[in-house]
Amino acid sequence: QRRVHGETHQYIYTLGYSPAYRPRVLPVVFVIMATANAAGLSEVDGDGVPYDSIREIDEIREKKQKPVISHEVGFGAPCNKCGDKCPGFDLHFWRKICKNCRCQPYDHDIKSSDRETARKIGRLFDDEEHQEKYSSFKKFTLVMPDVEASPSSPEIDFTFEWIPHNVSNNVAIKYMQSMPLEQQPIVGSAGAIERTRRLNEQLPSHDQDPQFCDQLTPVEADLLVQYVKQYKSQAIGIGQVDENVTGSKWVCYKCHSTMLSGDVAVFANKAGPHVCWHPRCFTCRTCNDILVDLIYFWSKDDSGKYDVYCGRHYGNLHKPRCTACDELIFAQQYTHAEDCDWHLKHFCCWQCDIALGGRQYVAKSNHPFCLNCYEMLFAKMCSTCNNVIAANDPRVSHKNNYWHKAPGCFRCSHCHNSLINKQFIPKQDQPFVFCSKKCRSALFPRQSISSVLD
């Protein structure tokens, strides 16, 4: 049991062992079940029975389902990016990526329930105003023209996973029509998949609650709780959609263009009553992604300019983020390398997870590799001695040919004189180099010299 915000939370843990990506076996703690009362939401199940709170959702789920280890969620789901190259989703136990293809969980076809989405969003808000906006987590049907059909086609019913709250059907339709088709969360469409991606990418669960983080110390967990309290009281909000029915001069905060009578706009309460955006312009200032479900974080950047951000990049404004585990860093000491930040314990080889503190490593695509893994995955073979060129060995390259930078390897293919720091003549598309035309002609007498390179 654990005391959080004056309430008792119960957790059941099981200890397992995972040798994956470790040279030795390490204990791993998997959370099987947690009972929380983060924010009171109400939901309707398949039988039309309302749920009064997240706690009740948990209780019903425990009765109907067997406990599931967190690493079993989505196991085997196909990757939408890699296709058949990925054998299926297998969660890395602290990196929060697929062990097989290294893609993010939201890149896989993992089915999430409305209840889990309600829990995710419910954790963001404590006040009754925002809880009410998500009090009925259901599908919404709007009658709209089919944009992919001919202009004369009749209007049809579209069922959405989400629409703006507290607006008329007419305003909701105008809002959806103002969005790109691929961003409209129509049930079963690419827009619904895109909404799920943005929910997980813009609002990381590990930015909301210590239970989703990798073994925080008590001090770090308390700092995360304080960080969450701070953004709940000062930064987070849900945009309100309104229609310009009076012809007032509304100016978009992002593109600075004027909105016409009949246009719809998004207002953010934290920004003030007269600040608004076009629906397409209501995007995170950092990643320029449309803010999912109009959930925004109002903050200023280093220059002092205020703007809206997604949850992820709001966090990045205030705390460093670990490149390995994707969590915000609340520890006083951490590693900064390759223009990235890392928990001390997470500055590890991208392939085998061996700790790199005090070790030599090679960075590739912003990921650090130990020398052994780098040589196994990316090492080049010397065109002369046919041995591996170690990651820390100097080398010479020309197009797709490589040599040790040593007199015995990078040498004339005929007379064997060293070519280090000298001009040489290559044999096109072949691993031969020569010190002179004479040596070139001696080995290839009937072929002309194509080029002389430094």
Coordinates of C-alpha atoms in Angstrom, one line a residue:
Q1 CA 0.0 0.0 0.0
R2 CA 1.1 3.5 -0.7
R3 CA -0.3 6.9 0.4
V4 CA -0.8 9.5 -2.4
H5 CA -2.8 12.7 -2.1
G6 CA -4.3 11.5 1.1
E7 CA -5.7 8.2 -0.3
T8 CA -4.4 4.7 0.0
H9 CA -3.4 3.0 -3.2
Q10 CA -2.9 -0.7 -3.3
Y11 CA -0.4 -2.4 -5.6
I12 CA 0.3 -6.1 -6.2
Y13 CA 3.7 -6.9 -7.6
T14 CA 5.4 -10.0 -9.0
L15 CA 9.1 -10.4 -9.4
G16 CA 10.4 -11.7 -12.7
Y17 CA 13.7 -12.0 -14.3
S18 CA 14.5 -10.7 -17.8
P19 CA 17.9 -11.4 -19.4
A20 CA 17.0 -9.4 -22.5
Y21 CA 19.6 -6.8 -23.5
R22 CA 21.7 -7.5 -20.4
P23 CA 25.0 -9.4 -20.0
R24 CA 23.7 -10.5 -16.6
V25 CA 20.2 -11.4 -15.3
L26 CA 18.6 -8.5 -13.6
P27 CA 15.4 -8.4 -11.5
V28 CA 12.5 -6.6 -13.1
V29 CA 9.3 -5.5 -11.3
F30 CA 6.1 -5.7 -13.2
V31 CA 3.0 -4.0 -12.0
I32 CA 0.0 -6.3 -12.2
M33 CA -2.8 -4.3 -10.7
A34 CA -3.2 -0.8 -9.3
T35 CA -6.2 0.9 -7.8
A36 CA -6.2 4.6 -8.1
N37 CA -8.7 7.5 -7.8
A38 CA -6.9 10.1 -9.9
A39 CA -10.0 11.9 -11.2
G40 CA -13.6 11.0 -11.1
L41 CA -14.8 10.2 -14.6
S42 CA -18.1 8.6 -15.6
E43 CA -18.3 6.3 -18.5
V44 CA -21.0 4.1 -20.2
D45 CA -20.2 0.5 -20.8
G46 CA -21.5 -1.7 -23.6
D47 CA -24.8 -2.3 -21.8
G48 CA -25.4 1.4 -21.2
V49 CA -24.6 1.3 -17.5
P50 CA -22.8 4.5 -16.3
Y51 CA -19.5 4.4 -14.4
D52 CA -19.1 7.1 -11.8
S53 CA -15.3 7.1 -11.4
I54 CA -12.0 5.7 -12.5
R55 CA -12.1 3.6 -9.3
E56 CA -15.3 1.9 -10.4
I57 CA -13.8 1.3 -13.9
D58 CA -10.9 -0.5 -12.1
E59 CA -13.2 -2.5 -9.9
I60 CA -15.4 -3.7 -12.9
R61 CA -12.3 -4.5 -14.9
E62 CA -10.9 -6.6 -12.1
K63 CA -14.1 -8.6 -11.8
K64 CA -14.3 -9.2 -15.6
Q65 CA -10.7 -9.7 -16.5
K66 CA -7.7 -11.6 -15.2
P67 CA -4.7 -9.4 -14.2
V68 CA -2.4 -8.6 -17.0
I69 CA 1.3 -8.0 -16.7
S70 CA 2.1 -4.6 -18.2
H71 CA 4.6 -6.2 -20.7
E72 CA 1.8 -8.4 -22.0
V73 CA -0.3 -5.5 -23.2
G74 CA -0.2 -5.4 -27.0
F75 CA 2.3 -8.3 -27.1
G76 CA 2.6 -9.5 -30.7
A77 CA 0.8 -6.5 -32.2
P78 CA 2.1 -5.8 -35.8
C79 CA 4.2 -2.8 -36.5
N80 CA 2.6 -0.2 -38.7
K81 CA 6.0 1.2 -39.8
C82 CA 8.1 -2.0 -40.2
G83 CA 5.4 -4.4 -41.5
D84 CA 6.6 -8.0 -41.7
K85 CA 10.2 -7.0 -40.6
C86 CA 8.9 -6.9 -37.0
P87 CA 7.7 -10.2 -35.6
G88 CA 5.4 -8.4 -33.3
F89 CA 5.4 -5.9 -30.4
D90 CA 7.5 -6.9 -27.4
L91 CA 7.9 -4.2 -24.8
H92 CA 11.5 -3.4 -23.6
F93 CA 11.3 -3.4 -19.9
W94 CA 12.4 0.2 -19.3
R95 CA 13.0 1.9 -22.7
K96 CA 9.3 1.8 -23.5
I97 CA 9.9 0.7 -27.1
C98 CA 9.6 -2.6 -29.0
K99 CA 12.6 -4.8 -28.4
N100 CA 12.2 -6.3 -31.9
C101 CA 12.1 -3.3 -34.1
R102 CA 12.9 -0.4 -31.7
C103 CA 9.7 1.5 -32.8
Q104 CA 7.4 3.2 -30.3
P105 CA 4.3 1.3 -28.9
Y106 CA 2.0 3.7 -30.7
D107 CA 3.7 2.7 -34.0
H108 CA 2.1 -0.8 -33.4
D109 CA -1.5 -1.8 -33.9
I110 CA -2.2 -2.0 -30.1
K111 CA -5.9 -1.8 -29.4
S112 CA -6.7 0.6 -26.5
S113 CA -10.1 0.7 -24.9
D114 CA -12.2 3.8 -24.2
R115 CA -11.7 3.1 -20.5
E116 CA -8.0 3.3 -20.7
T117 CA -8.2 6.5 -22.7
A118 CA -10.6 7.9 -20.1
R119 CA -8.1 7.0 -17.3
K120 CA -5.2 8.6 -19.3
I121 CA -7.0 11.9 -19.7
G122 CA -8.6 11.8 -16.3
R123 CA -5.2 11.8 -14.6
L124 CA -4.5 15.2 -16.2
F125 CA -7.3 17.0 -14.5
D126 CA -8.5 17.4 -10.9
D127 CA -11.1 20.2 -11.2
E128 CA -14.8 19.5 -11.8
E129 CA -15.0 21.7 -14.9
H130 CA -12.7 19.5 -16.9
Q131 CA -14.0 16.3 -15.4
E132 CA -17.4 17.2 -16.6
K133 CA -16.1 17.5 -20.2
Y134 CA -15.0 13.9 -20.1
S135 CA -17.9 12.6 -17.9
S136 CA -19.5 10.8 -20.9
F137 CA -16.8 9.0 -22.8
K138 CA -18.8 7.8 -25.8
K139 CA -18.9 7.9 -29.5
F140 CA -20.5 10.8 -31.3
T141 CA -22.4 10.8 -34.6
L142 CA -22.5 13.8 -36.9
V143 CA -24.3 14.1 -40.3
M144 CA -21.8 15.5 -42.8
P145 CA -21.2 15.5 -46.5
D146 CA -18.8 12.7 -47.7
V147 CA -15.8 14.7 -48.9
E148 CA -14.5 11.7 -50.8
A149 CA -17.7 11.4 -52.8
S150 CA -19.2 13.7 -55.5
P151 CA -20.5 17.1 -54.4
S152 CA -24.1 16.0 -55.2
S153 CA -23.9 12.9 -52.9
P154 CA -26.2 12.9 -49.9
E155 CA -25.0 13.6 -46.4
I156 CA -24.2 10.5 -44.3
D157 CA -23.7 9.7 -40.7
F158 CA -20.1 9.7 -39.4
T159 CA -19.3 8.3 -36.0
F160 CA -16.4 10.0 -34.2
E161 CA -14.3 8.9 -31.3
W162 CA -14.2 12.5 -30.1
I163 CA -15.7 15.9 -30.9
P164 CA -15.3 19.3 -29.2
H165 CA -17.2 19.5 -25.9
N166 CA -20.1 21.8 -25.1
V167 CA -20.8 22.9 -28.7
S168 CA -23.8 22.5 -31.0
N169 CA -23.8 19.9 -33.8
N170 CA -23.4 22.7 -36.3
V171 CA -20.3 24.0 -34.7
A172 CA -18.9 20.5 -34.2
I173 CA -19.4 19.8 -37.9
K174 CA -17.7 23.1 -38.9
Y175 CA -14.8 22.2 -36.7
M176 CA -14.4 18.8 -38.2
Q177 CA -14.7 20.1 -41.7
S178 CA -12.0 22.6 -41.0
M179 CA -9.5 19.8 -40.1
P180 CA -7.6 17.7 -42.6
L181 CA -9.4 14.4 -43.3
E182 CA -6.5 12.4 -42.0
Q183 CA -6.9 14.2 -38.6
Q184 CA -10.6 13.6 -38.2
P185 CA -11.1 10.8 -35.6
I186 CA -13.8 8.9 -37.5
V187 CA -14.2 5.4 -35.9
G188 CA -12.1 2.8 -37.8
S189 CA -10.3 5.4 -40.0
A190 CA -6.7 6.6 -40.3
G191 CA -7.8 9.7 -38.3
A192 CA -8.7 7.5 -35.3
I193 CA -5.3 5.8 -35.5
E194 CA -3.7 9.2 -35.7
R195 CA -5.6 10.3 -32.6
T196 CA -4.4 7.3 -30.6
R197 CA -0.8 8.1 -31.7
R198 CA -1.1 11.7 -30.6
L199 CA -2.7 10.7 -27.3
N200 CA 0.3 8.6 -26.4
E201 CA 3.0 10.8 -27.9
Q202 CA 1.7 14.2 -26.7
L203 CA 0.6 13.0 -23.2
P204 CA 3.1 10.4 -21.9
S205 CA 1.7 8.5 -19.0
H206 CA 5.1 8.6 -17.3
D207 CA 4.8 12.4 -17.2
Q208 CA 1.7 12.1 -15.1
D209 CA 2.3 9.5 -12.3
P210 CA 5.3 7.8 -10.7
Q211 CA 3.8 4.4 -11.1
F212 CA 4.5 4.5 -14.8
C213 CA 8.2 5.4 -14.3
D214 CA 11.3 3.1 -14.0
Q215 CA 12.2 2.8 -10.3
L216 CA 12.2 6.4 -9.2
T217 CA 13.7 7.2 -5.8
P218 CA 11.3 8.6 -3.2
V219 CA 12.8 12.1 -3.8
E220 CA 12.3 11.8 -7.6
A221 CA 8.8 10.5 -7.2
D222 CA 7.9 13.4 -4.9
L223 CA 9.4 16.0 -7.4
L224 CA 7.3 14.4 -10.2
V225 CA 4.1 14.7 -8.0
Q226 CA 5.0 18.4 -7.4
Y227 CA 5.6 19.0 -11.1
V228 CA 2.2 17.5 -11.9
K229 CA 0.5 19.7 -9.3
Q230 CA 2.2 22.7 -10.8
Y231 CA 1.0 22.1 -14.4
K232 CA -2.5 21.2 -13.3
S233 CA -2.8 24.5 -11.5
Q234 CA -1.0 26.8 -13.9
A235 CA -0.7 25.4 -17.4
I236 CA -3.1 22.7 -18.6
G237 CA -6.5 23.3 -20.2
I238 CA -8.9 22.2 -22.9
G239 CA -9.6 24.5 -25.8
Q240 CA -13.1 25.7 -26.3
V241 CA -14.5 25.9 -29.9
D242 CA -16.7 28.9 -30.7
E243 CA -18.3 30.3 -33.9
N244 CA -17.8 33.9 -35.0
V245 CA -21.5 34.8 -35.3
T246 CA -21.2 38.5 -34.9
G247 CA -18.5 39.2 -37.4
S248 CA -16.1 40.3 -34.7
K249 CA -12.4 40.7 -35.6
W250 CA -10.9 37.5 -34.4
V251 CA -7.2 37.2 -35.3
C252 CA -5.4 33.8 -35.2
Y253 CA -2.6 33.8 -32.6
K254 CA -0.4 31.7 -34.8
C255 CA -0.9 32.8 -38.4
H256 CA -2.2 36.3 -37.6
S257 CA -4.9 36.2 -40.2
T258 CA -8.4 37.5 -39.5
M259 CA -11.3 35.1 -39.2
L260 CA -14.6 35.8 -41.1
S261 CA -18.1 35.6 -39.8
G262 CA -19.2 32.0 -39.6
D263 CA -15.7 30.7 -39.0
V264 CA -15.0 28.6 -35.9
A265 CA -12.0 29.2 -33.7
V266 CA -10.3 27.6 -30.6
F267 CA -10.0 29.6 -27.4
A268 CA -7.7 28.7 -24.6
N269 CA -8.8 30.0 -21.2
K270 CA -5.2 30.1 -19.9
A271 CA -4.2 32.5 -22.7
G272 CA -7.0 35.0 -22.0
P273 CA -10.5 35.6 -23.4
H274 CA -9.5 37.2 -26.7
V275 CA -6.7 34.8 -27.8
C276 CA -7.8 32.3 -30.4
W277 CA -6.6 30.0 -33.2
H278 CA -7.8 28.5 -36.4
P279 CA -8.5 24.8 -35.6
R280 CA -5.6 23.8 -37.9
C281 CA -3.4 26.3 -36.2
F282 CA -4.0 25.0 -32.6
T283 CA -0.7 23.1 -32.6
C284 CA 2.2 22.6 -30.3
R285 CA 4.8 25.3 -30.8
T286 CA 7.6 22.8 -30.6
C287 CA 6.5 19.8 -32.7
N288 CA 3.7 21.6 -34.7
D289 CA 1.4 18.7 -34.1
I290 CA -2.3 19.4 -33.8
L291 CA -3.1 19.2 -30.1
V292 CA -5.0 16.0 -29.4
D293 CA -8.6 16.6 -28.1
L294 CA -7.7 20.3 -27.8
I295 CA -5.6 19.5 -24.6
Y296 CA -3.0 22.2 -24.3
F297 CA -0.3 23.4 -21.9
W298 CA 0.2 27.2 -21.8
S299 CA 3.8 28.3 -21.1
K300 CA 6.5 30.6 -22.2
D301 CA 9.8 29.7 -23.9
D302 CA 13.3 30.9 -23.2
S303 CA 12.6 34.1 -25.1
G304 CA 9.6 34.9 -22.9
K305 CA 7.0 34.3 -25.6
Y306 CA 3.9 32.4 -24.4
D307 CA 2.3 29.7 -26.6
V308 CA 0.5 26.4 -26.4
Y309 CA 2.4 23.1 -26.2
C310 CA 1.6 19.5 -26.0
G311 CA 2.3 17.7 -22.7
R312 CA 5.6 16.2 -23.9
H313 CA 7.2 19.4 -25.1
Y314 CA 5.8 21.4 -22.1
G315 CA 7.8 18.9 -20.0
N316 CA 10.9 19.4 -22.1
L317 CA 10.7 23.2 -21.4
H318 CA 11.0 22.6 -17.7
K319 CA 13.0 19.4 -17.3
P320 CA 15.6 17.4 -19.2
R321 CA 14.2 14.2 -20.7
C322 CA 16.1 10.9 -20.8
T323 CA 16.7 9.9 -24.3
A324 CA 16.7 6.2 -23.3
C325 CA 13.6 5.8 -21.2
D326 CA 11.7 8.9 -22.3
E327 CA 11.0 10.0 -18.8
L328 CA 11.6 13.5 -17.4
I329 CA 14.8 13.6 -15.2
F330 CA 14.3 14.8 -11.7
A331 CA 17.7 13.5 -10.4
Q332 CA 20.3 16.2 -9.5
Q333 CA 22.9 14.3 -11.5
Y334 CA 22.5 13.0 -15.1
T335 CA 24.6 12.5 -18.2
H336 CA 24.7 14.9 -21.1
A337 CA 26.2 13.4 -24.3
E338 CA 25.7 13.7 -28.0
D339 CA 23.4 16.8 -27.4
C340 CA 21.0 14.5 -25.4
D341 CA 20.3 13.9 -21.7
W342 CA 20.3 10.6 -19.9
H343 CA 19.7 9.2 -16.5
L344 CA 23.0 8.0 -15.2
K345 CA 21.7 4.4 -15.1
H346 CA 20.3 4.7 -18.6
F347 CA 23.3 5.8 -20.5
C348 CA 23.7 2.3 -22.0
C349 CA 24.4 0.7 -25.3
W350 CA 21.4 0.9 -27.6
Q351 CA 21.9 -2.7 -28.5
C352 CA 22.9 -4.7 -25.4
D353 CA 22.1 -2.2 -22.6
I354 CA 25.5 -2.5 -21.0
A355 CA 26.3 0.6 -19.0
L356 CA 28.6 3.0 -20.8
G357 CA 29.8 5.1 -17.9
G358 CA 33.6 5.2 -18.1
R359 CA 33.6 3.1 -21.3
Q360 CA 34.4 4.0 -24.9
Y361 CA 31.4 4.2 -27.2
V362 CA 30.4 5.1 -30.7
A363 CA 27.3 7.2 -31.5
K364 CA 25.2 6.4 -34.5
S365 CA 21.9 8.3 -35.2
N366 CA 22.1 9.8 -31.7
H367 CA 22.2 6.3 -30.1
P368 CA 25.4 5.2 -28.2
F369 CA 26.8 1.7 -28.9
C370 CA 29.5 -0.1 -27.1
L371 CA 32.5 -1.0 -29.2
N372 CA 31.6 -4.7 -29.4
C373 CA 28.0 -4.0 -30.6
Y374 CA 29.1 -1.3 -33.0
E375 CA 31.6 -3.7 -34.6
M376 CA 29.1 -6.5 -34.8
L377 CA 26.4 -4.3 -36.4
F378 CA 28.3 -1.6 -38.4
A379 CA 32.0 -2.6 -38.6
K380 CA 33.7 -2.4 -42.0
M381 CA 36.1 -4.9 -43.5
C382 CA 39.6 -3.9 -44.6
S383 CA 39.9 -4.3 -48.4
T384 CA 43.5 -5.4 -48.0
C385 CA 43.8 -7.7 -44.9
N386 CA 40.0 -8.6 -44.8
N387 CA 39.9 -8.1 -41.1
V388 CA 37.3 -6.0 -39.2
I389 CA 38.2 -2.4 -38.7
A390 CA 37.6 -1.8 -35.0
A391 CA 35.4 1.2 -34.0
N392 CA 38.4 2.9 -32.4
D393 CA 40.8 2.2 -35.3
P394 CA 41.7 4.9 -37.8
R395 CA 40.6 4.1 -41.3
V396 CA 40.6 5.3 -44.9
S397 CA 37.6 5.1 -47.1
H398 CA 36.8 5.7 -50.8
K399 CA 33.2 5.1 -51.9
N400 CA 32.3 1.6 -50.6
N401 CA 35.9 0.5 -49.9
Y402 CA 37.7 0.7 -46.6
W403 CA 41.2 0.2 -45.3
H404 CA 43.0 0.3 -42.0
K405 CA 44.9 3.5 -41.9
A406 CA 48.2 1.6 -41.7
P407 CA 51.1 1.3 -44.1
G408 CA 50.5 -2.4 -44.5
C409 CA 46.9 -2.0 -45.5
F410 CA 46.4 1.3 -47.3
R411 CA 49.1 0.7 -49.9
C412 CA 49.6 0.5 -53.7
S413 CA 47.9 -2.6 -55.0
H414 CA 51.0 -3.3 -57.2
C415 CA 54.2 -2.1 -55.6
H416 CA 52.8 -2.1 -52.0
N417 CA 54.2 1.3 -51.1
S418 CA 52.2 3.1 -48.4
L419 CA 49.6 5.6 -49.7
I420 CA 48.9 7.3 -46.4
N421 CA 48.7 11.1 -46.9
K422 CA 49.5 10.6 -50.6
Q423 CA 47.6 10.9 -53.8
F424 CA 46.3 7.7 -55.3
I425 CA 44.5 6.3 -58.3
P426 CA 41.5 4.1 -57.6
K427 CA 40.2 1.3 -59.7
Q428 CA 36.6 2.1 -60.4
D429 CA 34.1 0.1 -58.2
Q430 CA 36.9 -2.2 -57.1
P431 CA 39.1 -2.3 -54.0
F432 CA 42.4 -1.4 -55.9
V433 CA 44.4 1.7 -55.4
F434 CA 47.7 2.7 -57.0
C435 CA 50.5 5.1 -56.4
S436 CA 51.1 5.9 -60.1
K437 CA 49.9 5.3 -63.7
K438 CA 52.7 2.9 -64.2
C439 CA 51.6 0.7 -61.3
R440 CA 48.0 1.0 -62.5
S441 CA 49.0 -0.1 -66.1
A442 CA 51.1 -2.9 -64.8
L443 CA 48.1 -4.6 -63.1
F444 CA 45.5 -3.4 -65.6
P445 CA 47.4 -2.8 -68.9
R446 CA 44.4 -2.4 -71.2
Q447 CA 42.2 -0.2 -69.2
S448 CA 42.4 3.6 -69.0
I449 CA 42.8 5.5 -65.8
S450 CA 39.5 7.1 -64.8
S451 CA 40.5 9.5 -62.1
V452 CA 43.1 10.7 -59.7
L453 CA 41.8 11.5 -56.2
D454 CA 43.4 12.9 -53.1

